[in-house]
Short mmCIF file of C-alpha atoms and ligand atoms in Angstrom, two decimals:
data_model
loop_
_atom_site.label_atom_id
_atom_site.label_comp_id
_atom_site.label_asym_id
_atom_site.label_seq_id
_atom_site.Cartn_x
_atom_site.Cartn_y
_atom_site.Cartn_z
CA UNK A 24 110.44 136.40 102.96
CA UNK A 25 107.37 134.25 102.20
CA UNK A 26 108.12 130.52 102.14
CA UNK A 27 105.70 127.89 100.84
CA UNK A 28 106.07 124.49 102.52
CA UNK A 29 104.83 121.47 100.59
CA UNK A 30 104.30 117.86 101.61
CA UNK A 31 103.47 116.02 98.44
CA UNK A 32 101.97 112.52 98.59
CA UNK A 33 100.94 110.23 95.75
CA UNK A 34 97.39 111.59 95.58
CA UNK A 35 97.56 114.52 97.99
CA UNK A 36 99.46 117.74 98.53
CA UNK A 37 99.54 119.67 101.81
CA UNK A 38 100.78 123.23 101.98
CA UNK A 39 101.53 126.01 104.45
CA UNK A 40 102.57 129.53 103.56
CA UNK A 41 104.90 131.16 106.10
CA UNK A 42 105.84 134.77 106.56
CA UNK A 43 109.39 134.40 107.87
CA UNK A 44 109.39 137.93 109.33
CA UNK A 45 107.50 136.56 112.34
CA UNK A 46 107.22 132.87 111.36
CA UNK A 47 103.44 133.19 111.14
CA UNK A 48 101.33 130.86 109.01
CA UNK A 49 99.51 133.04 106.46
CA UNK A 50 97.47 130.20 104.99
CA UNK A 51 97.41 126.43 104.86
CA UNK A 52 95.48 123.66 103.21
CA UNK A 53 95.54 120.48 101.23
CA UNK A 54 94.53 119.00 97.93
CA UNK A 55 93.17 115.46 98.13
CA UNK A 56 92.23 112.86 95.54
CA UNK A 57 94.62 114.18 92.90
CA UNK A 58 94.10 112.19 89.68
CA UNK A 59 90.72 110.90 90.86
CA UNK A 60 87.18 112.07 90.36
CA UNK A 61 86.10 115.00 92.56
CA UNK A 62 89.43 116.26 93.90
CA UNK A 63 89.04 118.45 96.97
CA UNK A 64 91.02 121.58 97.80
CA UNK A 65 90.64 122.79 101.39
CA UNK A 66 92.13 126.19 102.18
CA UNK A 67 92.36 127.92 105.54
CA UNK A 68 93.31 131.43 106.55
CA UNK A 69 93.32 132.33 110.24
CA UNK A 70 90.06 133.74 111.55
CA UNK A 71 88.23 132.90 108.33
CA UNK A 72 86.00 129.90 107.55
CA UNK A 73 87.66 127.03 105.70
CA UNK A 74 87.06 126.99 101.94
CA UNK A 75 86.40 123.66 100.23
CA UNK A 76 86.43 123.46 96.46
CA UNK A 77 85.62 120.28 94.54
CA UNK A 78 86.95 120.04 91.00
CA UNK A 79 88.89 117.81 88.63
CA UNK A 80 92.61 117.96 89.48
CA UNK A 81 94.31 115.43 87.28
CA UNK A 82 97.94 115.91 88.30
CA UNK A 83 100.25 117.63 90.79
CA UNK A 84 101.12 120.46 88.40
CA UNK A 85 97.44 121.39 88.27
CA UNK A 86 97.22 120.95 92.06
CA UNK A 87 100.06 123.44 92.61
CA UNK A 88 98.46 125.87 90.16
CA UNK A 89 95.15 125.63 92.05
CA UNK A 90 96.96 126.28 95.34
CA UNK A 91 98.68 129.34 93.85
CA UNK A 92 95.33 130.56 92.50
CA UNK A 93 93.85 130.17 95.98
CA UNK A 94 96.76 131.99 97.65
CA UNK A 95 96.23 134.96 95.33
CA UNK A 96 92.41 134.74 95.26
CA UNK A 97 90.63 138.10 95.57
CA UNK A 98 88.47 136.96 98.49
CA UNK A 99 90.26 134.00 100.07
CA UNK A 100 93.89 134.75 99.17
CA UNK A 101 96.68 136.28 101.24
CA UNK A 102 99.08 137.38 98.48
CA UNK A 103 98.81 140.17 95.90
CA UNK A 104 100.88 138.14 93.44
CA UNK A 105 102.59 134.74 93.34
CA UNK A 106 105.85 136.65 92.87
CA UNK A 107 105.75 137.24 96.63
CA UNK A 108 106.64 133.56 97.16
CA UNK A 109 110.42 133.63 97.36
CA UNK A 110 111.17 130.02 98.26
CA UNK A 111 109.51 126.61 98.44
CA UNK A 112 110.49 123.89 100.92
CA UNK A 113 109.54 120.24 100.47
CA UNK A 114 109.28 117.44 102.97
CA UNK A 115 111.12 114.39 101.64
CA UNK A 116 110.88 111.12 103.55
CA UNK A 117 114.10 109.40 102.47
CA UNK A 118 117.50 111.00 102.09
CA UNK A 119 119.39 107.68 102.37
CA UNK A 120 123.06 108.11 103.22
CA UNK A 121 123.38 110.96 100.74
CA UNK A 122 121.71 113.66 102.82
CA UNK A 123 122.79 114.42 106.37
CA UNK A 124 121.11 117.80 106.11
CA UNK A 125 118.61 119.81 104.09
CA UNK A 126 119.64 120.90 100.60
CA UNK A 127 118.71 123.34 97.85
CA UNK A 128 117.16 121.59 94.86
CA UNK A 129 119.64 121.20 91.98
CA UNK A 130 119.84 118.75 89.08
CA UNK A 131 122.21 116.62 91.17
CA UNK A 132 119.95 116.64 94.22
CA UNK A 133 117.00 115.58 92.08
CA UNK A 134 119.05 112.75 90.59
CA UNK A 135 120.01 111.58 94.06
CA UNK A 136 116.39 111.64 95.28
CA UNK A 137 115.50 109.53 92.24
CA UNK A 138 118.29 107.06 93.10
CA UNK A 139 116.63 106.66 96.49
CA UNK A 140 113.22 105.68 95.06
CA UNK A 141 113.95 102.03 95.91
CA UNK A 142 114.25 102.82 99.62
CA UNK A 143 110.96 104.74 99.83
CA UNK A 144 108.88 103.61 96.84
CA UNK A 145 105.65 105.05 98.21
CA UNK A 146 107.04 108.42 99.24
CA UNK A 147 110.05 109.70 97.30
CA UNK A 148 108.43 109.49 93.82
CA UNK A 149 105.47 111.50 95.16
CA UNK A 150 107.81 114.15 96.61
CA UNK A 151 109.61 114.34 93.27
CA UNK A 152 106.29 114.94 91.54
CA UNK A 153 105.71 117.86 93.93
CA UNK A 154 109.13 119.36 93.15
CA UNK A 155 108.53 119.10 89.40
CA UNK A 156 105.05 120.60 89.76
CA UNK A 157 106.47 123.63 91.58
CA UNK A 158 109.17 124.00 88.92
CA UNK A 159 106.48 124.05 86.26
CA UNK A 160 104.50 126.77 88.04
CA UNK A 161 107.27 128.83 89.65
CA UNK A 162 110.32 128.24 87.43
CA UNK A 163 112.46 130.98 89.00
CA UNK A 164 111.76 130.27 92.64
CA UNK A 165 114.46 128.37 94.59
CA UNK A 166 113.37 125.14 96.25
CA UNK A 167 114.79 123.20 99.18
CA UNK A 168 114.32 119.64 100.41
CA UNK A 169 114.19 118.63 104.07
CA UNK A 170 114.56 114.91 104.82
CA UNK A 171 112.91 112.83 107.57
CA UNK A 172 116.07 110.70 107.73
CA UNK A 173 118.73 113.44 107.75
CA UNK A 174 118.84 114.06 111.50
CA UNK A 175 119.66 110.38 112.09
CA UNK A 176 122.71 110.32 109.83
CA UNK A 177 124.79 111.03 112.95
CA UNK A 178 124.12 107.51 114.31
CA UNK A 179 127.23 105.35 114.76
CA UNK A 180 127.48 102.03 112.86
CA UNK A 181 126.81 100.15 116.10
CA UNK A 182 123.33 101.70 115.97
CA UNK A 183 122.62 101.67 112.25
CA UNK A 184 123.98 98.32 111.07
CA UNK A 185 121.91 95.15 111.10
CA UNK A 186 123.73 91.94 112.02
CA UNK A 187 123.25 90.38 108.58
CA UNK A 188 125.86 89.71 105.85
CA UNK A 189 127.63 93.03 105.24
CA UNK A 190 127.40 92.52 101.50
CA UNK A 191 123.73 93.50 101.81
CA UNK A 192 124.72 96.82 103.30
CA UNK A 193 127.42 97.39 100.71
CA UNK A 194 125.28 96.41 97.73
CA UNK A 195 121.84 97.64 98.72
CA UNK A 196 122.44 99.99 101.67
CA UNK A 197 120.26 97.85 103.91
CA UNK A 198 120.63 99.53 107.34
CA UNK A 199 118.71 101.53 109.90
CA UNK A 200 117.90 105.03 108.65
CA UNK A 201 115.23 106.18 111.10
CA UNK A 202 112.40 108.62 110.41
CA UNK A 203 110.63 111.55 112.16
CA UNK A 204 114.04 113.28 112.12
CA UNK A 205 112.62 116.71 111.30
CA UNK A 206 110.25 116.44 114.24
CA UNK A 207 112.97 115.23 116.63
CA UNK A 208 115.31 118.01 115.49
CA UNK A 209 112.57 120.55 116.20
CA UNK A 210 111.50 119.28 119.63
CA UNK A 211 114.99 118.77 121.11
CA UNK A 212 115.62 122.50 120.69
CA UNK A 213 112.37 123.23 122.54
CA UNK A 214 113.37 120.72 125.22
CA UNK A 215 116.78 122.38 125.77
CA UNK A 216 115.11 125.77 126.06
CA UNK A 217 112.62 124.43 128.58
CA UNK A 218 115.36 122.80 130.62
CA UNK A 219 117.47 125.98 130.42
CA UNK A 220 120.56 124.00 129.40
CA UNK A 221 122.60 123.79 126.19
CA UNK A 222 121.47 120.97 123.91
CA UNK A 223 125.11 119.86 123.64
CA UNK A 224 125.07 118.90 127.35
CA UNK A 225 121.89 116.83 127.27
CA UNK A 226 120.91 113.17 127.03
CA UNK A 227 117.33 112.98 125.76
CA UNK A 228 114.88 110.35 124.58
CA UNK A 229 112.28 111.74 122.19
CA UNK A 230 109.06 109.75 121.93
CA UNK A 231 107.32 110.86 118.72
CA UNK A 232 104.02 109.06 119.18
CA UNK A 233 101.48 109.66 116.42
CA UNK A 234 99.95 107.24 113.95
CA UNK A 235 103.53 106.28 113.28
CA UNK A 236 105.63 106.16 116.42
CA UNK A 237 109.33 106.14 117.24
CA UNK A 238 111.77 106.70 120.07
CA UNK A 239 115.10 108.44 119.45
CA UNK A 240 118.13 108.66 121.72
CA UNK A 241 119.54 112.17 121.29
CA UNK A 242 123.02 112.42 122.75
CA UNK A 243 124.48 115.94 122.97
CA UNK A 244 122.10 117.21 120.30
CA UNK A 245 122.68 114.39 117.81
CA UNK A 246 120.73 111.26 117.01
CA UNK A 247 122.55 108.32 118.60
CA UNK A 248 119.96 105.61 117.96
CA UNK A 249 116.35 105.43 116.84
CA UNK A 250 113.69 102.74 116.84
CA UNK A 251 112.50 102.92 113.21
CA UNK A 252 114.75 101.09 110.81
CA UNK A 253 115.29 100.78 107.08
CA UNK A 254 111.56 101.45 106.86
CA UNK A 255 109.11 102.92 109.40
CA UNK A 256 107.88 99.42 110.31
CA UNK A 257 110.50 98.67 112.98
CA UNK A 258 110.42 99.65 116.63
CA UNK A 259 107.41 100.66 118.68
CA UNK A 260 103.93 99.24 118.31
CA UNK A 261 101.98 101.77 116.21
CA UNK A 262 98.43 102.51 115.08
CA UNK A 263 98.43 99.87 112.35
CA UNK A 264 102.10 98.74 112.26
CA UNK A 265 103.45 95.82 114.26
CA UNK A 266 106.80 97.34 115.22
CA UNK A 267 109.50 94.90 116.38
CA UNK A 268 108.91 91.23 115.78
CA UNK A 269 110.94 88.12 115.11
CA UNK A 270 111.62 88.15 111.34
CA UNK A 271 110.96 84.40 111.35
CA UNK A 272 107.28 85.23 111.83
CA UNK A 273 107.19 86.27 108.15
CA UNK A 274 108.09 82.92 106.48
CA UNK A 275 106.18 81.02 109.16
CA UNK A 276 102.98 83.00 108.49
CA UNK A 277 103.42 82.69 104.73
CA UNK A 278 103.57 78.90 105.10
CA UNK A 279 100.83 78.45 107.65
CA UNK A 280 98.31 80.91 106.22
CA UNK A 281 99.14 80.45 102.56
CA UNK A 282 99.76 84.17 102.14
CA UNK A 283 102.00 85.96 99.68
CA UNK A 284 104.91 88.13 100.74
CA UNK A 285 102.96 91.23 99.75
CA UNK A 286 100.00 90.16 101.84
CA UNK A 287 102.19 89.67 104.91
CA UNK A 288 103.86 93.02 104.27
CA UNK A 289 100.46 94.66 104.11
CA UNK A 290 99.34 92.83 107.27
CA UNK A 291 102.36 94.11 109.21
CA UNK A 292 102.02 97.69 107.96
CA UNK A 293 98.27 98.20 107.76
CA UNK A 294 96.47 95.59 109.86
CA UNK A 295 98.62 95.20 112.96
CA UNK A 296 99.52 97.34 115.98
CA UNK A 297 96.81 98.95 118.12
CA UNK A 298 94.17 98.10 115.52
CA UNK A 299 94.92 94.36 115.52
CA UNK A 300 95.41 93.85 119.24
CA UNK A 301 92.48 96.00 120.38
CA UNK A 302 90.15 94.92 117.60
CA UNK A 303 88.67 98.38 118.03
CA UNK A 304 90.67 101.06 116.25
CA UNK A 305 94.11 102.38 115.34
CA UNK A 306 93.17 105.65 117.03
CA UNK A 307 94.41 105.91 120.62
CA UNK A 308 91.37 107.97 121.64
CA UNK A 309 88.99 105.17 120.67
CA UNK A 310 91.18 102.49 122.24
CA UNK A 311 91.27 104.39 125.56
CA UNK A 312 87.52 104.91 125.46
CA UNK A 313 86.89 101.20 124.83
CA UNK A 314 89.32 100.33 127.63
CA UNK A 315 87.45 102.62 130.01
CA UNK A 316 84.23 100.86 129.04
CA UNK A 317 85.75 97.54 130.09
CA UNK A 318 87.01 96.16 126.76
CA UNK A 319 89.87 93.81 127.75
CA UNK A 320 91.45 93.63 124.28
CA UNK A 321 91.64 97.41 124.22
CA UNK A 322 93.30 97.34 127.66
CA UNK A 323 95.85 94.78 126.46
CA UNK A 324 96.63 96.88 123.37
CA UNK A 325 97.08 99.99 125.49
CA UNK A 326 99.33 98.16 127.96
CA UNK A 327 101.50 96.65 125.20
CA UNK A 328 101.79 100.04 123.51
CA UNK A 329 102.91 101.79 126.72
CA UNK A 330 105.20 98.93 127.76
CA UNK A 331 107.11 99.00 124.51
CA UNK A 332 107.72 102.74 124.76
CA UNK A 333 109.02 102.24 128.31
CA UNK A 334 111.33 99.43 127.12
CA UNK A 335 112.88 101.71 124.49
CA UNK A 336 113.35 104.54 126.98
CA UNK A 337 115.14 102.14 129.31
CA UNK A 338 117.30 100.79 126.49
CA UNK A 339 118.29 104.25 125.32
CA UNK A 340 119.07 105.46 128.85
CA UNK A 341 121.50 102.52 129.02
CA UNK A 342 122.82 103.25 125.50
CA UNK A 343 123.65 106.85 126.47
CA UNK A 344 124.73 105.97 130.02
CA UNK A 345 122.24 108.44 131.45
CA UNK A 346 119.13 110.44 130.78
CA UNK A 347 118.17 114.05 131.46
CA UNK A 348 114.67 114.07 129.99
CA UNK A 349 112.03 112.07 128.15
CA UNK A 350 110.26 114.24 125.58
CA UNK A 351 106.75 113.41 124.35
CA UNK A 352 105.51 114.77 121.04
CA UNK A 353 103.05 114.21 118.11
CA UNK A 354 99.33 113.35 118.19
CA UNK A 355 99.30 110.79 121.01
CA UNK A 356 102.42 112.06 122.81
CA UNK A 357 101.10 115.62 123.03
CA UNK A 358 97.49 114.78 123.83
CA UNK A 359 97.18 111.53 125.76
CA UNK A 360 97.92 112.17 129.44
CA UNK A 361 96.74 108.61 130.18
CA UNK A 362 99.39 107.10 127.93
CA UNK A 363 102.14 109.40 129.25
CA UNK A 364 101.19 108.45 132.80
CA UNK A 365 101.36 104.74 132.04
CA UNK A 366 104.77 105.08 130.38
CA UNK A 367 106.22 107.23 133.16
CA UNK A 368 104.88 105.13 136.04
CA UNK A 369 107.37 102.42 135.22
CA UNK A 370 110.31 104.82 135.20
CA UNK A 371 110.29 105.85 138.84
CA UNK A 372 113.27 103.57 139.53
CA UNK A 373 115.63 105.97 137.78
CA UNK A 374 114.16 108.98 139.43
CA UNK A 375 111.40 110.13 137.10
CA UNK A 376 108.59 111.52 139.28
CA UNK A 377 105.48 112.46 137.31
CA UNK A 378 103.47 115.45 138.52
CA UNK A 379 99.94 114.20 137.82
CA UNK A 380 98.40 117.65 137.79
CA UNK A 381 100.94 119.03 135.33
CA UNK A 382 100.52 115.91 133.19
CA UNK A 383 96.74 116.31 133.06
CA UNK A 384 96.84 120.01 132.07
CA UNK A 385 95.78 120.70 128.50
CA UNK A 386 97.97 123.24 126.75
CA UNK A 387 99.51 123.57 123.33
CA UNK A 388 102.69 124.96 124.91
CA UNK A 389 105.95 123.15 125.70
CA UNK A 390 105.93 122.18 129.36
CA UNK A 391 107.41 120.02 132.08
CA UNK A 392 105.17 117.27 133.49
CA UNK A 393 107.47 115.99 136.24
CA UNK A 394 107.89 117.41 139.76
CA UNK A 395 110.54 120.09 140.30
CA UNK A 396 112.80 117.68 142.19
CA UNK A 397 112.45 114.82 139.69
CA UNK A 398 115.97 113.59 138.78
CA UNK A 399 114.91 112.86 135.20
CA UNK A 400 112.45 115.29 133.62
CA UNK A 401 109.53 114.42 131.37
CA UNK A 402 108.45 117.11 128.91
CA UNK A 403 105.69 117.65 126.38
CA UNK A 404 106.96 119.63 123.39
CA UNK A 405 104.49 120.06 120.51
CA UNK A 406 106.15 119.29 117.21
CA UNK A 407 106.07 121.53 114.14
CA UNK A 408 107.77 119.87 111.19
CA UNK A 409 106.46 122.46 108.72
CA UNK A 410 108.06 125.32 110.64
CA UNK A 411 111.40 123.55 110.67
CA UNK A 412 111.10 122.98 106.90
CA UNK A 413 110.30 126.68 106.44
CA UNK A 414 113.28 127.71 108.62
CA UNK A 415 115.74 125.43 106.81
CA UNK A 416 114.46 126.62 103.42
CA UNK A 417 114.75 130.26 104.48
CA UNK A 418 118.31 129.71 105.78
CA UNK A 419 119.46 127.84 102.65
CA UNK A 420 117.96 130.37 100.25
CA UNK A 421 119.44 133.33 102.14
CA UNK A 422 122.88 131.68 102.18
CA UNK A 423 122.82 130.93 98.43
P1 ADP B 9 100.72 111.23 112.00
O1 ADP B 9 101.68 110.14 112.37
O2 ADP B 9 99.68 110.79 111.02
O3 ADP B 9 101.38 112.55 111.69
P2 ADP B 9 99.71 112.55 114.38
O4 ADP B 9 100.98 112.91 115.03
O5 ADP B 9 98.85 113.63 113.83
O6 ADP B 9 99.89 111.40 113.31
O7 ADP B 9 98.84 111.70 115.43
C1 ADP B 9 97.58 111.22 115.09
C2 ADP B 9 97.09 110.35 116.20
O8 ADP B 9 97.06 111.10 117.41
C3 ADP B 9 95.65 109.91 116.00
O9 ADP B 9 95.58 108.68 115.35
C4 ADP B 9 95.17 109.73 117.42
O10 ADP B 9 95.30 108.37 117.79
C5 ADP B 9 96.13 110.51 118.27
N1 ADP B 9 95.45 111.53 119.10
C6 ADP B 9 95.07 112.76 118.76
N2 ADP B 9 94.47 113.38 119.82
C7 ADP B 9 94.49 112.48 120.84
C8 ADP B 9 94.02 112.50 122.19
N3 ADP B 9 93.41 113.55 122.72
N4 ADP B 9 94.23 111.40 122.93
C9 ADP B 9 94.84 110.32 122.41
N5 ADP B 9 95.30 110.24 121.17
C10 ADP B 9 95.13 111.31 120.38
#
């Protein structure tokens, strides 16, 4: 079965076409600047040069049509006909409390995703546009939705409730939801395989450290607690997001700086984190380079970033009353040995012994980076959210 995976944003649409026979990626690409002048479609097939096409793509329906045209193109395509696409899977950021797992798209499911627009105003409407655009182009093809929040629906109320008047939870569903769930779900399976133990026996902390970053306590295969909250702003320090801070900072800043609520919101989401503290960049590579060149603000940003990850690992080890492994994934987690080293150095007290050589090795494969006699393991497991979306879509469509 060929499954098309789509991640639809407000002005972009990323895609990957999977052959589920061997889970290979037949083609992938993205459309950018949808609805703007000079939209760009980039399309990639393995062992072939990337194609870039600039044209006017005014809406998502046209974007999907262009993608289908590319997939069946005489020279650049990989399909004889679009009829070969038997299912489409969509990434959806927010599933609220309604979705504890992936689902086939039905009228009811679409209605529910619409009801959740309030909780993810930047993301869910864009995903919905993607679903509708596929319907318009491939009316008979079943679609599935895979939610970033679903994996965390197993959290107990002690983890997901905020200590604010409960009426706010009852009326508006204000609570911790957590994100990166698809990624965490994917990497914990890889971690169990690497450790050679059933997932149901394990206590893991997954550090998904990319532009956005989160830690998740995974107890016996299920999310027990996670650092992101009602929105992805809470928790770790990130590329441009502040992470945890005293909520009183918000009214105080509004008063002192004469800012509006929206301006403070934008400051915390887009102008904080690594970028603000380092004054250099939101990109860990550039921060580390500046630090190595003697930039003290970059060093401080790096130290704060690592320290906060270590604090969460410690907190979650206590929350689960134990820890078998820390799992690093995503852009920074997979690639920055310097950051992993700094995080792990402070964890030697509970028996995590980093193997510096293993940590420094560059490989795209899942691997252990602690010594063989380390009591707590540290692992690097590359994430692959698209593959998990393709697998869930394949499973749901076959079962239907
Ligand atoms: P997103 O949250 O956007 O999905 P990714 O998981 O792709 O992000 O991570 C992107 C980030 O990964 C980049 O901003 C960059 O800081 C970081 N990154 C990528 N390669 C390296 C590297 N070799 N060393 C340090 N950081 C890296």
